[in-house]
Structures are given as structure tokens and as C-alpha cells.
């Protein structure tokens, strides 16, 4: 068999044919729009409000040097990190519970976990106003009980932003940890117990380390989603709790400064993209798969 | 402390129920020090449940379990000092082979040097030195099972509990590991409870064979005894191939019980230690397929019974053949139309299908069971 013949034989078109709808959508809906944004970021908005087409580095210079943006970027990463950690700690328990519950209830519990997704994220976020607001459930109850006379302002600070984020992100974390826990061979913990571990020690030696891939995947997802949100800080945060995506929103929707907004959003994209790449480099998908078997 | 006559494990009246379902019924079981006891039975008969109760992974609903003479019903699993080996090896995938084997020692406060030495010895014993630094997934199935065994024995457990440890291995490896496992068990002299649904494993390895069926212990004893003298139709059927013929006692003849099968054949049967059965009692006659000797001529001998039959089908197995026969009742023998199985070594060529043969069976090879009651 000649080399060219064998080459022709080894080239199989089918995978590409099957992939093509996905590839075309990604290209049309993601790659090309992103390229537009890249182009936009080098344009310039003039004082009169018109856009000047060209290759200007002004937006990038502003975004990369102005400490105002850096502070908010840092604040964004901090809020996302705190929310992620809280999600991991709080989410582990229900994930464990669902994974280890008798099979009959498992589907139901997983369904309940999906339930919040049926309600719009914005509405779920706004619901906190009815709970924590000045005339919300908590304040009215405390006043009715006579514990306080004046309503307490609980909303519009960093804590409520984190609360809203945890509320939004928790199902993602629980699902990821659950999948990881569910894949752990139950006889491993039994083996550890038989070798002298108490239940807690067996958890620390076996179950916890083997669920790290799920924790890591959940953490990555929560962090990226959390760092990219603008609705939660807009609804539940005060003026000083803005996150980076709020700046993008502000630039594009309020100031109609698309070039600046483009540069800002690309900066966030680059940062989170780097994080994802670092993750897959060190805790990559194949690494996760390996750690199971 | 270690009394030679002591039993390593004792189960007394142990029962396990899952809600309404009885997985293990009122079981008594003794595992003498140093012996190899096998729980054999079809899938779902309660073998794993029994083993898990001994291990402490399940609490018995009723009854008492003793290890080395002490009741452990209240002792949690991590204080029982047992070596447990699972069918799927259950090696910790995130730990090296060394850390896997050393795991139990870590929880026994063994000094570092001694840990090293004992892990090394254990790996030597399972004939897998030099793999300490590898991960379990870098080893073959057979090697993983050896490591699992090393991990279980390195803690010098009071009892070794093995749940179908060989069934995930392919046939050749299984046989090799079977010999290996037995060697290690002998070398350590450790009391072992071995669970399997594979009769050849059970027969080859055990000192005591415990045949279980839907939560019951059907029979317990040395493997050759259980094999040759099954105590129930279930055991006769489960171990090898047996012919079970209903009939009734028709008196005695030369130290043998004479049985007339329902089809009409007269067969002599060893009385064994059982008291003479009254005439007319309904019985079932068990004849192992290997004990029906086929011949092409009439060849009577004292203490044997003869039947005529036609070969219906032949299953050629290499050095032996499995025959499916129908008795013909020729030559004055009235028992016709009974289906029998025989497994015979082949002398030159097997009997061809359709040929007429004489079946000879020795009274010593027949076992009597009570009539149709026990099923
Ligand atoms: N946790 C459980 N809940 C309910 N039924 C169980 C449980 N564990 C085992 N069983 C049932 O008990 C019976 C015996 O199981 P097992 O001991 O695993 O059988 P095997 O002899 O195949 O090892 C089976 O019918 C099984 O379905
Ligand atoms: Mg089993």
C-alpha cells in the first residue's frame, strides 16, 4: 500500500461532519462576535459621541493603567473567590447526602436541585429584596415581634452580593461534587474502615481526596460564573460593590462607549480564560479521569 | 491467647433482614483457627451479607458473632482487626502501592521502619516486590488483586475475609491466583472465609465447604463429603451434575438399600451411617453424572445396579464426554423413559448418538435423600 493511499484511508470525514453543526454555531455565535469585539476595542469614541474607526490603543491604555479598573477587578475576583469557597463548603453536605441516599430518592433530590433553574436568575436574585429589604420578611417579622422598632438596612453591601452569588452558584457546585462522589467506588471506604479508620477518617482518607476533581470543577465553574456576573451586584449591591461586568455594562449601555466596553470585557475574558487554561493544564480533564480509576 | 482449639469465627443463630426480606436465616457457622472455609452458593443467596456481618459492615438483625471467642456484635469494624479483600480489589486509586499496603499499619501506630519492613515482606509474599511506587491503575488485574491481598494481610488480621476475590480475573489467571492464595493462606496459617459462586474454586480450596441457598446453609462439611454425599437435592444439583430420581424403599439387599424408582428401575444404594429406612418410604435417589458408568455390554457385579439406555445426545468435552440418555427398560428392566446424564472419560471414541448402552452404578455412589418434601 502506498503512503498516499493509506493517508486517504486514514482520513475519516465522519467526525468532522458530525461536529460541523456545533463548529458552525460556535464560529458564528462566538468566534466571529468576539472578533468584532476585538476590532471594536481598537476604535475610539470621540468627545461628540461618534465612533472613530481605526487602530487606537487608547482604550487598552486606559484599561491597563487606570487603578480604578484594577481595584474593581480585584474586588470582583475577591467576591467570586469568597462565594466559591462558601459554595464548596456549604455545597459539599447536600452533595454527599444526595450521593449516599438510597437510590429511590436520588432522582427526586436531583430534580429538586434543578428546580431553581426554572425561575429566572433575575427573579431569584430580586427575591432577596422581599426577604431582606426594609419592608421585607425579616424586618416585618422582627418588628412584629417587637425586637426592633426601626427596619434594619440589610441589603446593598458586599455580604448581600455574596449571598446572592452563593444562591445562584450553589446548584452548580452541588452537581459537580455530586457527580464526583457518585463515581467513587463504595467499597473503598469499606476497605479503609476495615483497615482501621473511623468513619470520619475514611472520609478524609478516601472520599474527600477522590471528590477533589468534582470540587475543582465546581469551583472553576462557580468562580468564572461569579466573576462574570453583573446582575447580582446591580440588584443586591450598593454603589461601592460594583463588579467588573458592571463596568462593561456601564460603558456599553449607559455611556454607549462600545470601544471602551469592548476592551474591558476582553480584559475580563483574558483573565478568566487564563484561569481555565491553567486549570486544565494542572487539573486537566484527563487528570480528573485518571484519578478515578 | 491463641488457643489452638479456639474458633477464629463463630456465628450463632445469626439472621439478617432487610425490612421484610430475609437475606440470611438463622445461621450457625464455625471457622476453626487456621482453616479455610468457603461460602458457596448462587448469586443472591446471602454470602456477601454473611461476610459483611462478620466484617462489621452490616449489623446482624439477630444472633451473635464471635471472633477469637469474643462477641463482636458491639465492636465497630475498625476495631475488629480483619483483613478484607473485595471482588473489585478496592485499592485506593490516589495512593501508591506502598501507601495502599501500609494503610492499615498507619492506623495501628506501627513505627516507620517496621512499616517499611512489613510492607516489603507482604509484597514479597504476594510475589510482587518492586512495585511500591506505582499507582494501582498501572498494574494488571491480577497484580491489583495481589496488592489487595497484601494490604489485607500486612496488618496480621485475626481472620481473612474474601468476597469473590478471583471472579474479576480471566480464567487462566484465576487458576494461578487460586493456587497462590491457598499457598499464602497455608503459609500464614490464617483463618479464612472465602465467598464464591464458583464450585471448582470452592472444591479446590476449602477445608470446609458451606453451601448456601436463599439465606439457608444447605450443607456444611469437607468438600469431598459435600460433593459425594450431598445432603439435599439443591446441593446435589448445584455441585456438578446429578441425576435425582424419586422412588420408594423396597427393602434391603446385601447391606444395601433397595430402591425402586417411580419409573420402575431397581437400584441399590449404600445405607451409609443413616439408620435403615422403613420399607415403602418415599425417597429421592441421587446419582452423580460421573458415577454412571457406560458400557456396551452386560457386565454385572455385586453391589451395582444396571440399566439399559439409548444415547440421545453427546457433548464432547475432550478427555470426557457428557451423555444425555433415555432409559429403554430392555432386558427385563422395567424402568423406561427416564432421562439421565452421564459424564464418562472417553476410551478411544465416545459412544455415538443413538447407540444402546448399559449403565452401571455402584451402590456406594448412590445417595438417598428424603422424599419430595425438601425442595
Ligand atoms: N442493603 C440491602 N437492602 C436490601 N436487600 C439487600 C441488601 N443487601 C443485599 N440484599 C439482598 O440480600 C440477598 C443476598 O445478597 P448477597 O448477600 O449480596 O448475595 P450473594 O450471595 O450474591 O453475595 C439478595 O437478594 C440481595 O438482593
Ligand atoms: Mg456477593
XYZ file of C-alpha atoms in Angstrom, chain B residues 26-337:
312
model
C -30.691 -18.345 61.446
C -27.190 -19.356 60.531
C -24.650 -21.191 62.657
C -21.132 -21.257 61.348
C -17.727 -22.002 62.814
C -14.383 -21.183 61.317
C -11.674 -23.036 63.237
C -8.311 -21.349 63.730
C -6.199 -21.660 60.607
C -8.858 -23.211 58.423
C -10.196 -22.213 55.059
C -13.967 -22.015 54.964
C -15.809 -21.327 51.746
C -19.302 -19.967 51.414
C -20.625 -21.308 48.137
C -23.965 -20.614 46.574
C -25.767 -18.979 43.693
C -25.877 -15.218 43.381
C -28.206 -13.612 45.917
C -28.107 -16.453 48.438
C -26.657 -14.294 51.195
C -22.923 -14.994 51.000
C -21.820 -11.371 50.849
C -24.305 -10.416 53.533
C -22.850 -13.090 55.831
C -19.322 -11.923 55.135
C -20.214 -8.282 55.678
C -21.757 -9.144 59.019
C -18.547 -10.852 60.099
C -16.579 -7.843 58.869
C -18.810 -5.440 60.738
C -20.041 -3.648 57.621
C -23.552 -4.870 58.418
C -25.178 -5.483 61.764
C -26.967 -8.791 62.180
C -30.654 -8.397 62.928
C -30.379 -11.267 65.394
C -27.758 -13.573 66.795
C -24.210 -13.323 67.964
C -20.912 -13.196 66.121
C -17.716 -14.141 67.928
C -14.200 -13.568 66.740
C -11.488 -15.375 68.704
C -14.095 -16.250 71.287
C -15.163 -12.664 71.939
C -18.531 -11.324 70.898
C -18.034 -8.539 68.372
C -21.644 -7.606 67.864
C -20.928 -4.285 69.563
C -17.420 -3.835 68.139
C -17.243 -1.402 65.206
C -15.494 -2.515 62.047
C -12.314 -0.511 62.558
C -11.610 -2.268 65.837
C -12.151 -5.811 64.584
C -8.734 -6.408 63.016
C -9.929 -8.247 59.958
C -8.418 -8.472 56.508
C -10.974 -7.771 53.831
C -10.500 -8.389 50.112
C -13.108 -7.303 47.598
C -14.019 -8.605 44.186
C -13.103 -5.296 42.546
C -9.857 -5.031 44.583
C -10.909 -1.681 46.133
C -7.373 -0.311 46.035
C -7.133 3.403 46.792
C -6.572 4.892 43.340
C -4.976 8.086 44.659
C -2.338 6.300 46.721
C 0.798 4.473 45.665
C 1.051 0.723 46.093
C 3.235 1.289 49.133
C 0.718 3.625 50.739
C -2.085 1.215 49.934
C -0.355 -1.665 51.644
C 0.873 0.486 54.524
C -2.587 1.963 55.070
C -3.688 -0.357 57.861
C -0.345 -0.034 59.633
C -0.702 3.735 59.712
C -3.786 3.305 61.880
C -2.023 0.873 64.149
C 0.781 3.206 65.168
C 3.462 0.960 63.753
C 6.895 2.641 63.725
C 8.119 3.829 60.335
C 10.944 1.306 59.955
C 8.686 -1.558 60.787
C 6.070 -0.314 58.319
C 8.697 -0.416 55.584
C 9.801 -3.881 56.524
C 6.308 -5.304 56.824
C 5.116 -3.787 53.545
C 8.177 -5.238 51.870
C 7.523 -8.649 53.382
C 3.878 -8.559 52.363
C 4.766 -7.631 48.798
C 7.350 -10.412 48.799
C 4.710 -12.850 49.984
C 2.374 -11.977 47.131
C 5.372 -12.116 44.783
C 5.173 -8.512 43.695
C 8.252 -6.750 45.015
C 9.432 -3.532 43.309
C 6.011 -2.043 42.605
C 5.814 0.139 45.730
C 5.972 3.394 43.830
C 3.378 2.597 41.217
C -0.243 3.596 41.226
C -2.846 0.810 41.309
C -4.048 1.728 37.812
C -0.573 0.960 36.475
C -0.969 -2.684 37.465
C -2.850 -5.525 35.806
C -5.980 -7.007 37.375
C -4.099 -9.956 38.818
C -1.402 -7.709 40.247
C -4.014 -5.421 41.769
C -5.633 -8.385 43.448
C -2.266 -9.405 44.882
C -1.785 -5.911 46.273
C -5.267 -6.012 47.760
C -4.316 -9.275 49.427
C -1.028 -7.818 50.676
C -2.913 -4.847 52.113
C -5.252 -7.180 53.957
C -2.614 -9.493 55.423
C 0.018 -6.916 56.336
C -1.998 -5.949 59.417
C -1.825 -9.552 60.637
C -5.587 -9.843 60.857
C -7.369 -12.387 63.014
C -9.411 -13.506 60.047
C -9.125 -13.036 56.311
C -12.416 -12.341 54.557
C -12.503 -12.672 50.789
C -15.562 -11.786 48.734
C -15.298 -13.407 45.292
C -11.707 -12.192 45.006
C -10.983 -14.115 41.824
C -14.128 -13.636 39.791
C -12.927 -10.459 38.077
C -9.879 -12.248 36.695
C -9.779 -14.177 33.452
C -9.774 -17.963 33.569
C -6.033 -18.659 33.397
C -5.140 -16.014 35.908
C -7.913 -17.178 38.192
C -6.448 -20.639 38.442
C -2.976 -19.251 39.082
C -4.267 -16.917 41.799
C -6.260 -19.737 43.337
C -3.116 -21.761 43.911
C -1.286 -18.654 45.063
C -3.993 -17.655 47.513
C -4.083 -21.113 49.009
C -0.294 -21.115 49.373
C -0.333 -17.772 51.165
C -3.177 -18.863 53.418
C -1.275 -22.016 54.397
C 1.947 -20.128 54.905
C 0.303 -17.662 57.247
C -1.991 -20.228 58.802
C -4.691 -17.611 58.875
C -8.365 -18.434 59.319
C -10.088 -17.535 56.084
C -13.658 -17.094 54.963
C -13.868 -17.211 51.213
C -17.001 -16.360 49.261
C -17.550 -17.675 45.769
C -20.219 -18.889 43.401
C -17.681 -20.992 41.523
C -17.850 -24.610 42.609
C -14.449 -25.621 41.292
C -12.807 -22.828 43.292
C -14.740 -23.898 46.347
C -13.898 -27.573 45.983
C -10.241 -26.925 45.270
C -9.512 -24.548 48.115
C -11.636 -25.258 51.133
C -11.142 -27.204 54.308
C -14.810 -26.700 54.969
C -17.417 -26.037 52.353
C -20.616 -24.244 53.283
C -23.277 -24.468 50.607
C -25.873 -21.728 50.884
C -29.217 -21.329 49.212
C -31.577 -18.368 49.600
C -30.284 -17.462 53.032
C -30.028 -21.018 54.327
C -26.985 -23.148 54.931
C -27.845 -26.269 52.965
C -24.816 -28.287 53.937
C -21.514 -27.833 55.664
C -18.543 -30.166 55.649
C -15.303 -31.170 53.982
C -15.558 -30.621 50.220
C -15.249 -34.291 49.261
C -18.001 -35.229 51.657
C -20.290 -32.468 50.445
C -19.540 -33.437 46.899
C -20.019 -37.162 47.283
C -22.812 -37.149 49.789
C -24.989 -34.142 49.141
C -27.468 -33.587 51.947
C -30.123 -32.059 49.742
C -31.276 -32.004 46.169
C -30.086 -28.420 45.937
C -26.525 -29.335 46.866
C -26.578 -32.336 44.535
C -27.731 -30.119 41.703
C -25.515 -27.164 42.454
C -22.285 -29.113 42.750
C -21.682 -30.821 39.449
C -24.344 -32.676 37.534
C -26.624 -35.057 39.328
C -29.455 -37.363 38.439
C -32.207 -37.209 41.008
C -34.831 -39.959 40.775
C -37.875 -40.202 43.039
C -38.769 -43.659 44.274
C -39.534 -45.750 47.328
C -37.591 -48.109 49.577
C -38.181 -51.754 48.731
C -36.169 -53.495 51.410
C -32.522 -54.364 51.866
C -30.147 -56.494 49.888
C -26.628 -57.410 50.919
C -26.075 -54.347 53.082
C -27.648 -52.027 50.512
C -30.970 -50.307 50.482
C -33.025 -51.426 47.520
C -34.887 -48.589 45.881
C -37.490 -48.878 43.168
C -37.710 -45.678 41.193
C -41.070 -44.330 40.135
C -40.191 -45.371 36.600
C -39.717 -48.920 37.837
C -35.951 -49.459 37.878
C -34.393 -51.221 40.853
C -31.281 -49.592 42.208
C -29.091 -50.496 45.144
C -27.950 -47.754 47.387
C -25.418 -47.528 50.212
C -27.019 -47.092 53.612
C -24.139 -45.010 54.999
C -24.430 -44.060 58.621
C -28.139 -43.448 58.305
C -30.356 -45.961 60.036
C -32.201 -48.373 57.761
C -35.146 -46.729 56.147
C -38.505 -48.412 56.556
C -39.878 -50.232 53.564
C -42.218 -48.140 51.448
C -40.722 -44.785 52.500
C -40.561 -42.264 49.739
C -37.015 -41.236 48.900
C -35.008 -39.483 46.252
C -32.025 -41.160 44.793
C -29.026 -39.040 43.824
C -26.558 -40.359 41.285
C -23.742 -38.109 40.104
C -23.327 -37.952 36.361
C -19.694 -39.070 36.667
C -20.777 -42.129 38.611
C -22.970 -43.577 35.882
C -20.537 -45.813 34.048
C -21.441 -46.630 30.493
C -20.521 -49.895 28.797
C -21.563 -51.621 25.638
C -22.155 -54.998 27.262
C -23.921 -56.601 30.184
C -21.367 -56.745 32.993
C -22.981 -57.346 36.384
C -21.053 -57.066 39.636
C -22.105 -57.350 43.279
C -23.369 -54.137 44.807
C -24.060 -52.476 41.479
C -27.205 -51.773 39.559
C -27.651 -51.926 35.831
C -29.919 -50.085 33.443
C -30.197 -50.001 29.702
C -30.370 -46.733 27.858
C -30.067 -45.089 24.480
C -27.668 -42.212 23.889
C -29.712 -39.178 22.908
C -27.005 -36.518 22.639
C -23.300 -36.386 23.241
C -21.455 -33.351 24.488
C -17.854 -33.901 23.553
C -15.557 -32.336 26.171
C -12.130 -33.573 25.092
C -10.957 -36.172 27.532
C -14.509 -36.853 28.639
C -17.997 -36.695 27.210
C -21.325 -35.747 28.664
C -24.132 -38.066 27.559
C -27.818 -37.382 27.658
C -29.532 -40.728 27.897
C -33.039 -42.154 27.912
C -33.501 -45.446 29.683
C -35.015 -48.109 27.477
C -36.034 -50.695 30.070
C -34.841 -53.555 27.873
C -33.691 -56.941 29.151
C -36.330 -57.325 31.823
C -35.542 -54.000 33.469
C -38.850 -52.179 33.549
C -37.581 -48.592 34.098
C -38.012 -46.952 30.719
C -38.225 -43.371 29.508
